[in-house]
Amino acid sequence: GHSHWSYEGKYPADYWGQDYLDCAGNMQSPINIDTAKTIFSPQLRPIQLSGYSLPASDRLKLKNNGHTVLLELPESLAITGGYAQQYRAVQLHLHWGSPSGPGSEHTVNGHRFPAEIHVVHYNTKYNSFNEAMVHPDGLAVLGAFLEVGPRENPYYQEILEHLSKIQREGLLPANLKLYFHYNGSLTTPPCFQSVKWTVFNQTVLLSHDQVRQGNELLAGKPLQNNYRLAQALHRRRVLASFQ
Ligand code: 1SD
Ligand code: ZN
């Protein structure tokens, strides 16, 4: 029944469509991005963010919703460029793997990255996230892959230590010009097909220990391996802001 969905066990992702019809739709997320098939689209301007560098004293709420760890964001954070309409931030969360494997949701040419951050926004022409999420242009999610790099990433260290304050600007890649764009869905039930996805081409680097810490933080079901497998593209095209 509703609310009992999970990634493994009795009602794994293959069954979501039985309780939540949209999960069996033809515009689902995540997807595999086949870079040989993306279409260069010069009108995809750099993503611009505002309000992402608030004072570190701003308290943010970190919560475990049973499927992921999510951080509620103040409504002062917004996407001000790259999308045709205005979107306001709601929360960010992470999809991780486990000590035995990577856990990004999107894949690129079949490659799955260690983890993926999602910053969820809703269109300001709607009054709330809940109202927006049922409209085709209701939501925008910014996604970036996390990979292992040479040193500790201070922005993520704070999330990993469960601290409630954090400097948001370091959570996304430095280069917000290079990205893929497509129309998709929430990657979890109810899977509403209301998300205009941006997946950045540049990754965010974390140290090996941080990736391991994340995997262990979420280890023990149901939080580990909280990623959905790639869904069929059907008639959709994936756009790229670069050649
Ligand atoms: O998985 C999240 C889910 O936890 C919830 O945050 C939902 C809407 O807020 O978004 C999905 S996702 O499509 O951003 N993965
Ligand atoms: Zn997500």
mmCIF file with all atom_site columns, N, CA, C and O in Angstrom, residues 52-95:
data_model
loop_
_atom_site.group_PDB
_atom_site.id
_atom_site.type_symbol
_atom_site.label_atom_id
_atom_site.label_alt_id
_atom_site.label_comp_id
_atom_site.label_asym_id
_atom_site.label_entity_id
_atom_site.label_seq_id
_atom_site.pdbx_PDB_ins_code
_atom_site.Cartn_x
_atom_site.Cartn_y
_atom_site.Cartn_z
_atom_site.occupancy
_atom_site.B_iso_or_equiv
_atom_site.pdbx_formal_charge
_atom_site.auth_seq_id
_atom_site.auth_comp_id
_atom_site.auth_asym_id
_atom_site.auth_atom_id
_atom_site.pdbx_PDB_model_num
ATOM 1   N N  . TYR A 1 52 ? 22.495 31.737 -2.400  1.00 0.00 ? 52 TYR A N  1
ATOM 2   C CA . TYR A 1 52 ? 23.164 30.504 -1.987  1.00 0.00 ? 52 TYR A CA 1
ATOM 3   C C  . TYR A 1 52 ? 24.310 30.715 -1.006  1.00 0.00 ? 52 TYR A C  1
ATOM 4   O O  . TYR A 1 52 ? 24.847 29.777 -0.470  1.00 0.00 ? 52 TYR A O  1
ATOM 5   N N  . SER A 1 53 ? 24.705 31.978 -0.809  1.00 0.00 ? 53 SER A N  1
ATOM 6   C CA . SER A 1 53 ? 25.792 32.171 0.152   1.00 0.00 ? 53 SER A CA 1
ATOM 7   C C  . SER A 1 53 ? 25.334 32.990 1.353   1.00 0.00 ? 53 SER A C  1
ATOM 8   O O  . SER A 1 53 ? 25.772 34.095 1.586   1.00 0.00 ? 53 SER A O  1
ATOM 9   N N  . LEU A 1 54 ? 24.422 32.403 2.093   1.00 0.00 ? 54 LEU A N  1
ATOM 10  C CA . LEU A 1 54 ? 23.914 33.028 3.313   1.00 0.00 ? 54 LEU A CA 1
ATOM 11  C C  . LEU A 1 54 ? 24.948 32.887 4.422   1.00 0.00 ? 54 LEU A C  1
ATOM 12  O O  . LEU A 1 54 ? 25.821 32.029 4.348   1.00 0.00 ? 54 LEU A O  1
ATOM 13  N N  . PRO A 1 55 ? 24.841 33.726 5.464   1.00 0.00 ? 55 PRO A N  1
ATOM 14  C CA . PRO A 1 55 ? 25.781 33.566 6.577   1.00 0.00 ? 55 PRO A CA 1
ATOM 15  C C  . PRO A 1 55 ? 25.690 32.152 7.159   1.00 0.00 ? 55 PRO A C  1
ATOM 16  O O  . PRO A 1 55 ? 24.613 31.574 7.257   1.00 0.00 ? 55 PRO A O  1
ATOM 17  N N  . ALA A 1 56 ? 26.851 31.617 7.538   1.00 0.00 ? 56 ALA A N  1
ATOM 18  C CA . ALA A 1 56 ? 26.893 30.256 8.050   1.00 0.00 ? 56 ALA A CA 1
ATOM 19  C C  . ALA A 1 56 ? 26.094 30.114 9.349   1.00 0.00 ? 56 ALA A C  1
ATOM 20  O O  . ALA A 1 56 ? 25.783 29.010 9.776   1.00 0.00 ? 56 ALA A O  1
ATOM 21  N N  . SER A 1 57 ? 25.738 31.249 9.956   1.00 0.00 ? 57 SER A N  1
ATOM 22  C CA . SER A 1 57 ? 24.983 31.186 11.210  1.00 0.00 ? 57 SER A CA 1
ATOM 23  C C  . SER A 1 57 ? 23.515 30.810 10.978  1.00 0.00 ? 57 SER A C  1
ATOM 24  O O  . SER A 1 57 ? 22.802 30.464 11.905  1.00 0.00 ? 57 SER A O  1
ATOM 25  N N  . ASP A 1 58 ? 23.066 30.889 9.705   1.00 0.00 ? 58 ASP A N  1
ATOM 26  C CA . ASP A 1 58 ? 21.700 30.499 9.388   1.00 0.00 ? 58 ASP A CA 1
ATOM 27  C C  . ASP A 1 58 ? 21.492 29.026 9.696   1.00 0.00 ? 58 ASP A C  1
ATOM 28  O O  . ASP A 1 58 ? 22.131 28.173 9.102   1.00 0.00 ? 58 ASP A O  1
ATOM 29  N N  . ARG A 1 59 ? 20.544 28.716 10.566  1.00 0.00 ? 59 ARG A N  1
ATOM 30  C CA . ARG A 1 59 ? 20.341 27.314 10.926  1.00 0.00 ? 59 ARG A CA 1
ATOM 31  C C  . ARG A 1 59 ? 19.471 26.618 9.896   1.00 0.00 ? 59 ARG A C  1
ATOM 32  O O  . ARG A 1 59 ? 18.421 27.078 9.524   1.00 0.00 ? 59 ARG A O  1
ATOM 33  N N  . LEU A 1 60 ? 19.919 25.487 9.429   1.00 0.00 ? 60 LEU A N  1
ATOM 34  C CA . LEU A 1 60 ? 19.151 24.716 8.470   1.00 0.00 ? 60 LEU A CA 1
ATOM 35  C C  . LEU A 1 60 ? 18.785 23.398 9.119   1.00 0.00 ? 60 LEU A C  1
ATOM 36  O O  . LEU A 1 60 ? 19.535 22.863 9.917   1.00 0.00 ? 60 LEU A O  1
ATOM 37  N N  . LYS A 1 61 ? 17.616 22.885 8.734   1.00 0.00 ? 61 LYS A N  1
ATOM 38  C CA . LYS A 1 61 ? 17.162 21.636 9.352   1.00 0.00 ? 61 LYS A CA 1
ATOM 39  C C  . LYS A 1 61 ? 17.533 20.418 8.521   1.00 0.00 ? 61 LYS A C  1
ATOM 40  O O  . LYS A 1 61 ? 17.162 20.317 7.364   1.00 0.00 ? 61 LYS A O  1
ATOM 41  N N  . LEU A 1 62 ? 18.242 19.503 9.122   1.00 0.00 ? 62 LEU A N  1
ATOM 42  C CA . LEU A 1 62 ? 18.606 18.260 8.459   1.00 0.00 ? 62 LEU A CA 1
ATOM 43  C C  . LEU A 1 62 ? 17.629 17.201 8.942   1.00 0.00 ? 62 LEU A C  1
ATOM 44  O O  . LEU A 1 62 ? 17.464 17.012 10.143  1.00 0.00 ? 62 LEU A O  1
ATOM 45  N N  . LYS A 1 63 ? 16.911 16.538 8.020   1.00 0.00 ? 63 LYS A N  1
ATOM 46  C CA . LYS A 1 63 ? 16.044 15.461 8.488   1.00 0.00 ? 63 LYS A CA 1
ATOM 47  C C  . LYS A 1 63 ? 16.185 14.169 7.704   1.00 0.00 ? 63 LYS A C  1
ATOM 48  O O  . LYS A 1 63 ? 16.580 14.173 6.544   1.00 0.00 ? 63 LYS A O  1
ATOM 49  N N  . ASN A 1 64 ? 15.874 13.091 8.384   1.00 0.00 ? 64 ASN A N  1
ATOM 50  C CA . ASN A 1 64 ? 15.889 11.774 7.777   1.00 0.00 ? 64 ASN A CA 1
ATOM 51  C C  . ASN A 1 64 ? 14.431 11.436 7.484   1.00 0.00 ? 64 ASN A C  1
ATOM 52  O O  . ASN A 1 64 ? 13.640 11.240 8.400   1.00 0.00 ? 64 ASN A O  1
ATOM 53  N N  . ASN A 1 65 ? 14.050 11.395 6.176   1.00 0.00 ? 65 ASN A N  1
ATOM 54  C CA . ASN A 1 65 ? 12.636 11.124 5.857   1.00 0.00 ? 65 ASN A CA 1
ATOM 55  C C  . ASN A 1 65 ? 12.395 9.636  5.635   1.00 0.00 ? 65 ASN A C  1
ATOM 56  O O  . ASN A 1 65 ? 11.382 9.244  5.090   1.00 0.00 ? 65 ASN A O  1
ATOM 57  N N  . GLY A 1 66 ? 13.360 8.816  6.001   1.00 0.00 ? 66 GLY A N  1
ATOM 58  C CA . GLY A 1 66 ? 13.203 7.372  5.843   1.00 0.00 ? 66 GLY A CA 1
ATOM 59  C C  . GLY A 1 66 ? 13.770 6.867  4.535   1.00 0.00 ? 66 GLY A C  1
ATOM 60  O O  . GLY A 1 66 ? 14.056 5.694  4.383   1.00 0.00 ? 66 GLY A O  1
ATOM 61  N N  . HIS A 1 67 ? 13.939 7.784  3.560   1.00 0.00 ? 67 HIS A N  1
ATOM 62  C CA . HIS A 1 67 ? 14.480 7.379  2.268   1.00 0.00 ? 67 HIS A CA 1
ATOM 63  C C  . HIS A 1 67 ? 15.788 8.077  1.953   1.00 0.00 ? 67 HIS A C  1
ATOM 64  O O  . HIS A 1 67 ? 16.574 7.614  1.154   1.00 0.00 ? 67 HIS A O  1
ATOM 65  N N  . THR A 1 68 ? 15.989 9.228  2.582   1.00 0.00 ? 68 THR A N  1
ATOM 66  C CA . THR A 1 68 ? 17.234 9.963  2.378   1.00 0.00 ? 68 THR A CA 1
ATOM 67  C C  . THR A 1 68 ? 17.402 10.950 3.522   1.00 0.00 ? 68 THR A C  1
ATOM 68  O O  . THR A 1 68 ? 16.488 11.133 4.333   1.00 0.00 ? 68 THR A O  1
ATOM 69  N N  . VAL A 1 69 ? 18.587 11.565 3.562   1.00 0.00 ? 69 VAL A N  1
ATOM 70  C CA . VAL A 1 69 ? 18.798 12.644 4.516   1.00 0.00 ? 69 VAL A CA 1
ATOM 71  C C  . VAL A 1 69 ? 18.541 13.924 3.749   1.00 0.00 ? 69 VAL A C  1
ATOM 72  O O  . VAL A 1 69 ? 19.127 14.132 2.690   1.00 0.00 ? 69 VAL A O  1
ATOM 73  N N  . LEU A 1 70 ? 17.613 14.755 4.221   1.00 0.00 ? 70 LEU A N  1
ATOM 74  C CA . LEU A 1 70 ? 17.383 15.988 3.480   1.00 0.00 ? 70 LEU A CA 1
ATOM 75  C C  . LEU A 1 70 ? 17.506 17.231 4.338   1.00 0.00 ? 70 LEU A C  1
ATOM 76  O O  . LEU A 1 70 ? 17.279 17.211 5.537   1.00 0.00 ? 70 LEU A O  1
ATOM 77  N N  . LEU A 1 71 ? 17.941 18.286 3.660   1.00 0.00 ? 71 LEU A N  1
ATOM 78  C CA . LEU A 1 71 ? 18.216 19.552 4.302   1.00 0.00 ? 71 LEU A CA 1
ATOM 79  C C  . LEU A 1 71 ? 17.183 20.545 3.775   1.00 0.00 ? 71 LEU A C  1
ATOM 80  O O  . LEU A 1 71 ? 17.093 20.763 2.571   1.00 0.00 ? 71 LEU A O  1
ATOM 81  N N  . GLU A 1 72 ? 16.369 21.121 4.672   1.00 0.00 ? 72 GLU A N  1
ATOM 82  C CA . GLU A 1 72 ? 15.387 22.113 4.229   1.00 0.00 ? 72 GLU A CA 1
ATOM 83  C C  . GLU A 1 72 ? 16.110 23.419 3.937   1.00 0.00 ? 72 GLU A C  1
ATOM 84  O O  . GLU A 1 72 ? 16.984 23.822 4.686   1.00 0.00 ? 72 GLU A O  1
ATOM 85  N N  . LEU A 1 73 ? 15.741 24.072 2.832   1.00 0.00 ? 73 LEU A N  1
ATOM 86  C CA . LEU A 1 73 ? 16.427 25.303 2.436   1.00 0.00 ? 73 LEU A CA 1
ATOM 87  C C  . LEU A 1 73 ? 15.501 26.500 2.584   1.00 0.00 ? 73 LEU A C  1
ATOM 88  O O  . LEU A 1 73 ? 14.294 26.381 2.377   1.00 0.00 ? 73 LEU A O  1
ATOM 89  N N  . PRO A 1 74 ? 16.057 27.662 2.942   1.00 0.00 ? 74 PRO A N  1
ATOM 90  C CA . PRO A 1 74 ? 15.228 28.859 3.037   1.00 0.00 ? 74 PRO A CA 1
ATOM 91  C C  . PRO A 1 74 ? 14.744 29.280 1.648   1.00 0.00 ? 74 PRO A C  1
ATOM 92  O O  . PRO A 1 74 ? 15.447 29.065 0.666   1.00 0.00 ? 74 PRO A O  1
ATOM 93  N N  . GLU A 1 75 ? 13.551 29.872 1.587   1.00 0.00 ? 75 GLU A N  1
ATOM 94  C CA . GLU A 1 75 ? 12.967 30.243 0.296   1.00 0.00 ? 75 GLU A CA 1
ATOM 95  C C  . GLU A 1 75 ? 13.712 31.384 -0.397  1.00 0.00 ? 75 GLU A C  1
ATOM 96  O O  . GLU A 1 75 ? 13.427 31.712 -1.532  1.00 0.00 ? 75 GLU A O  1
ATOM 97  N N  . SER A 1 76 ? 14.689 31.968 0.300   1.00 0.00 ? 76 SER A N  1
ATOM 98  C CA . SER A 1 76 ? 15.459 33.044 -0.325  1.00 0.00 ? 76 SER A CA 1
ATOM 99  C C  . SER A 1 76 ? 16.400 32.503 -1.398  1.00 0.00 ? 76 SER A C  1
ATOM 100 O O  . SER A 1 76 ? 16.910 33.249 -2.218  1.00 0.00 ? 76 SER A O  1
ATOM 101 N N  . LEU A 1 77 ? 16.634 31.201 -1.423  1.00 0.00 ? 77 LEU A N  1
ATOM 102 C CA . LEU A 1 77 ? 17.472 30.609 -2.456  1.00 0.00 ? 77 LEU A CA 1
ATOM 103 C C  . LEU A 1 77 ? 16.640 30.415 -3.705  1.00 0.00 ? 77 LEU A C  1
ATOM 104 O O  . LEU A 1 77 ? 15.523 29.897 -3.634  1.00 0.00 ? 77 LEU A O  1
ATOM 105 N N  . ALA A 1 78 ? 17.173 30.812 -4.859  1.00 0.00 ? 78 ALA A N  1
ATOM 106 C CA . ALA A 1 78 ? 16.383 30.701 -6.076  1.00 0.00 ? 78 ALA A CA 1
ATOM 107 C C  . ALA A 1 78 ? 17.262 30.486 -7.294  1.00 0.00 ? 78 ALA A C  1
ATOM 108 O O  . ALA A 1 78 ? 18.445 30.807 -7.279  1.00 0.00 ? 78 ALA A O  1
ATOM 109 N N  . ILE A 1 79 ? 16.649 29.941 -8.344  1.00 0.00 ? 79 ILE A N  1
ATOM 110 C CA . ILE A 1 79 ? 17.318 29.867 -9.644  1.00 0.00 ? 79 ILE A CA 1
ATOM 111 C C  . ILE A 1 79 ? 16.867 31.111 -10.407 1.00 0.00 ? 79 ILE A C  1
ATOM 112 O O  . ILE A 1 79 ? 15.676 31.301 -10.620 1.00 0.00 ? 79 ILE A O  1
ATOM 113 N N  . THR A 1 80 ? 17.826 31.943 -10.801 1.00 0.00 ? 80 THR A N  1
ATOM 114 C CA . THR A 1 80 ? 17.457 33.192 -11.481 1.00 0.00 ? 80 THR A CA 1
ATOM 115 C C  . THR A 1 80 ? 17.909 33.215 -12.937 1.00 0.00 ? 80 THR A C  1
ATOM 116 O O  . THR A 1 80 ? 17.640 34.167 -13.647 1.00 0.00 ? 80 THR A O  1
ATOM 117 N N  . GLY A 1 81 ? 18.603 32.188 -13.384 1.00 0.00 ? 81 GLY A N  1
ATOM 118 C CA . GLY A 1 81 ? 19.014 32.146 -14.787 1.00 0.00 ? 81 GLY A CA 1
ATOM 119 C C  . GLY A 1 81 ? 19.139 30.716 -15.264 1.00 0.00 ? 81 GLY A C  1
ATOM 120 O O  . GLY A 1 81 ? 19.419 29.816 -14.471 1.00 0.00 ? 81 GLY A O  1
ATOM 121 N N  . GLY A 1 82 ? 18.916 30.513 -16.573 1.00 0.00 ? 82 GLY A N  1
ATOM 122 C CA . GLY A 1 82 ? 19.047 29.178 -17.150 1.00 0.00 ? 82 GLY A CA 1
ATOM 123 C C  . GLY A 1 82 ? 17.692 28.533 -17.394 1.00 0.00 ? 82 GLY A C  1
ATOM 124 O O  . GLY A 1 82 ? 17.532 27.752 -18.327 1.00 0.00 ? 82 GLY A O  1
ATOM 125 N N  . TYR A 1 83 ? 16.707 28.865 -16.571 1.00 0.00 ? 83 TYR A N  1
ATOM 126 C CA . TYR A 1 83 ? 15.343 28.377 -16.754 1.00 0.00 ? 83 TYR A CA 1
ATOM 127 C C  . TYR A 1 83 ? 14.485 29.539 -17.253 1.00 0.00 ? 83 TYR A C  1
ATOM 128 O O  . TYR A 1 83 ? 14.752 30.696 -16.929 1.00 0.00 ? 83 TYR A O  1
ATOM 129 N N  . ALA A 1 84 ? 13.429 29.202 -18.005 1.00 0.00 ? 84 ALA A N  1
ATOM 130 C CA . ALA A 1 84 ? 12.569 30.238 -18.546 1.00 0.00 ? 84 ALA A CA 1
ATOM 131 C C  . ALA A 1 84 ? 11.732 30.902 -17.454 1.00 0.00 ? 84 ALA A C  1
ATOM 132 O O  . ALA A 1 84 ? 11.302 32.042 -17.593 1.00 0.00 ? 84 ALA A O  1
ATOM 133 N N  . GLN A 1 85 ? 11.496 30.204 -16.358 1.00 0.00 ? 85 GLN A N  1
ATOM 134 C CA . GLN A 1 85 ? 10.676 30.770 -15.287 1.00 0.00 ? 85 GLN A CA 1
ATOM 135 C C  . GLN A 1 85 ? 11.471 30.782 -13.987 1.00 0.00 ? 85 GLN A C  1
ATOM 136 O O  . GLN A 1 85 ? 12.573 30.248 -13.915 1.00 0.00 ? 85 GLN A O  1
ATOM 137 N N  . GLN A 1 86 ? 10.882 31.397 -12.951 1.00 0.00 ? 86 GLN A N  1
ATOM 138 C CA . GLN A 1 86 ? 11.556 31.529 -11.654 1.00 0.00 ? 86 GLN A CA 1
ATOM 139 C C  . GLN A 1 86 ? 11.237 30.339 -10.755 1.00 0.00 ? 86 GLN A C  1
ATOM 140 O O  . GLN A 1 86 ? 10.068 29.975 -10.589 1.00 0.00 ? 86 GLN A O  1
ATOM 141 N N  . TYR A 1 87 ? 12.271 29.774 -10.158 1.00 0.00 ? 87 TYR A N  1
ATOM 142 C CA . TYR A 1 87 ? 12.101 28.636 -9.248  1.00 0.00 ? 87 TYR A CA 1
ATOM 143 C C  . TYR A 1 87 ? 12.763 28.936 -7.910  1.00 0.00 ? 87 TYR A C  1
ATOM 144 O O  . TYR A 1 87 ? 13.860 29.486 -7.860  1.00 0.00 ? 87 TYR A O  1
ATOM 145 N N  . ARG A 1 88 ? 12.084 28.515 -6.847  1.00 0.00 ? 88 ARG A N  1
ATOM 146 C CA . ARG A 1 88 ? 12.526 28.789 -5.477  1.00 0.00 ? 88 ARG A CA 1
ATOM 147 C C  . ARG A 1 88 ? 12.950 27.468 -4.813  1.00 0.00 ? 88 ARG A C  1
ATOM 148 O O  . ARG A 1 88 ? 12.285 26.452 -5.004  1.00 0.00 ? 88 ARG A O  1
ATOM 149 N N  . ALA A 1 89 ? 14.032 27.497 -4.052  1.00 0.00 ? 89 ALA A N  1
ATOM 150 C CA . ALA A 1 89 ? 14.543 26.262 -3.435  1.00 0.00 ? 89 ALA A CA 1
ATOM 151 C C  . ALA A 1 89 ? 13.658 25.767 -2.288  1.00 0.00 ? 89 ALA A C  1
ATOM 152 O O  . ALA A 1 89 ? 13.054 26.567 -1.574  1.00 0.00 ? 89 ALA A O  1
ATOM 153 N N  . VAL A 1 90 ? 13.568 24.457 -2.156  1.00 0.00 ? 90 VAL A N  1
ATOM 154 C CA . VAL A 1 90 ? 12.814 23.850 -1.053  1.00 0.00 ? 90 VAL A CA 1
ATOM 155 C C  . VAL A 1 90 ? 13.729 23.021 -0.159  1.00 0.00 ? 90 VAL A C  1
ATOM 156 O O  . VAL A 1 90 ? 13.729 23.151 1.057   1.00 0.00 ? 90 VAL A O  1
ATOM 157 N N  . GLN A 1 91 ? 14.495 22.131 -0.777  1.00 0.00 ? 91 GLN A N  1
ATOM 158 C CA . GLN A 1 91 ? 15.344 21.230 0.009   1.00 0.00 ? 91 GLN A CA 1
ATOM 159 C C  . GLN A 1 91 ? 16.406 20.638 -0.894  1.00 0.00 ? 91 GLN A C  1
ATOM 160 O O  . GLN A 1 91 ? 16.275 20.644 -2.112  1.00 0.00 ? 91 GLN A O  1
ATOM 161 N N  . LEU A 1 92 ? 17.441 20.141 -0.267  1.00 0.00 ? 92 LEU A N  1
ATOM 162 C CA . LEU A 1 92 ? 18.402 19.347 -1.020  1.00 0.00 ? 92 LEU A CA 1
ATOM 163 C C  . LEU A 1 92 ? 18.572 18.007 -0.321  1.00 0.00 ? 92 LEU A C  1
ATOM 164 O O  . LEU A 1 92 ? 18.330 17.873 0.885   1.00 0.00 ? 92 LEU A O  1
ATOM 165 N N  . HIS A 1 93 ? 18.927 17.004 -1.110  1.00 0.00 ? 93 HIS A N  1
ATOM 166 C CA . HIS A 1 93 ? 19.142 15.670 -0.540  1.00 0.00 ? 93 HIS A CA 1
ATOM 167 C C  . HIS A 1 93 ? 20.145 14.922 -1.401  1.00 0.00 ? 93 HIS A C  1
ATOM 168 O O  . HIS A 1 93 ? 20.514 15.379 -2.489  1.00 0.00 ? 93 HIS A O  1
ATOM 169 N N  . LEU A 1 94 ? 20.563 13.783 -0.920  1.00 0.00 ? 94 LEU A N  1
ATOM 170 C CA . LEU A 1 94 ? 21.617 13.029 -1.574  1.00 0.00 ? 94 LEU A CA 1
ATOM 171 C C  . LEU A 1 94 ? 21.169 11.604 -1.875  1.00 0.00 ? 94 LEU A C  1
ATOM 172 O O  . LEU A 1 94 ? 20.367 11.032 -1.141  1.00 0.00 ? 94 LEU A O  1
ATOM 173 N N  . HIS A 1 95 ? 21.671 11.082 -2.956  1.00 0.00 ? 95 HIS A N  1
ATOM 174 C CA . HIS A 1 95 ? 21.481 9.658  -3.276  1.00 0.00 ? 95 HIS A CA 1
ATOM 175 C C  . HIS A 1 95 ? 22.866 9.029  -3.231  1.00 0.00 ? 95 HIS A C  1
ATOM 176 O O  . HIS A 1 95 ? 23.774 9.471  -3.944  1.00 0.00 ? 95 HIS A O  1
#
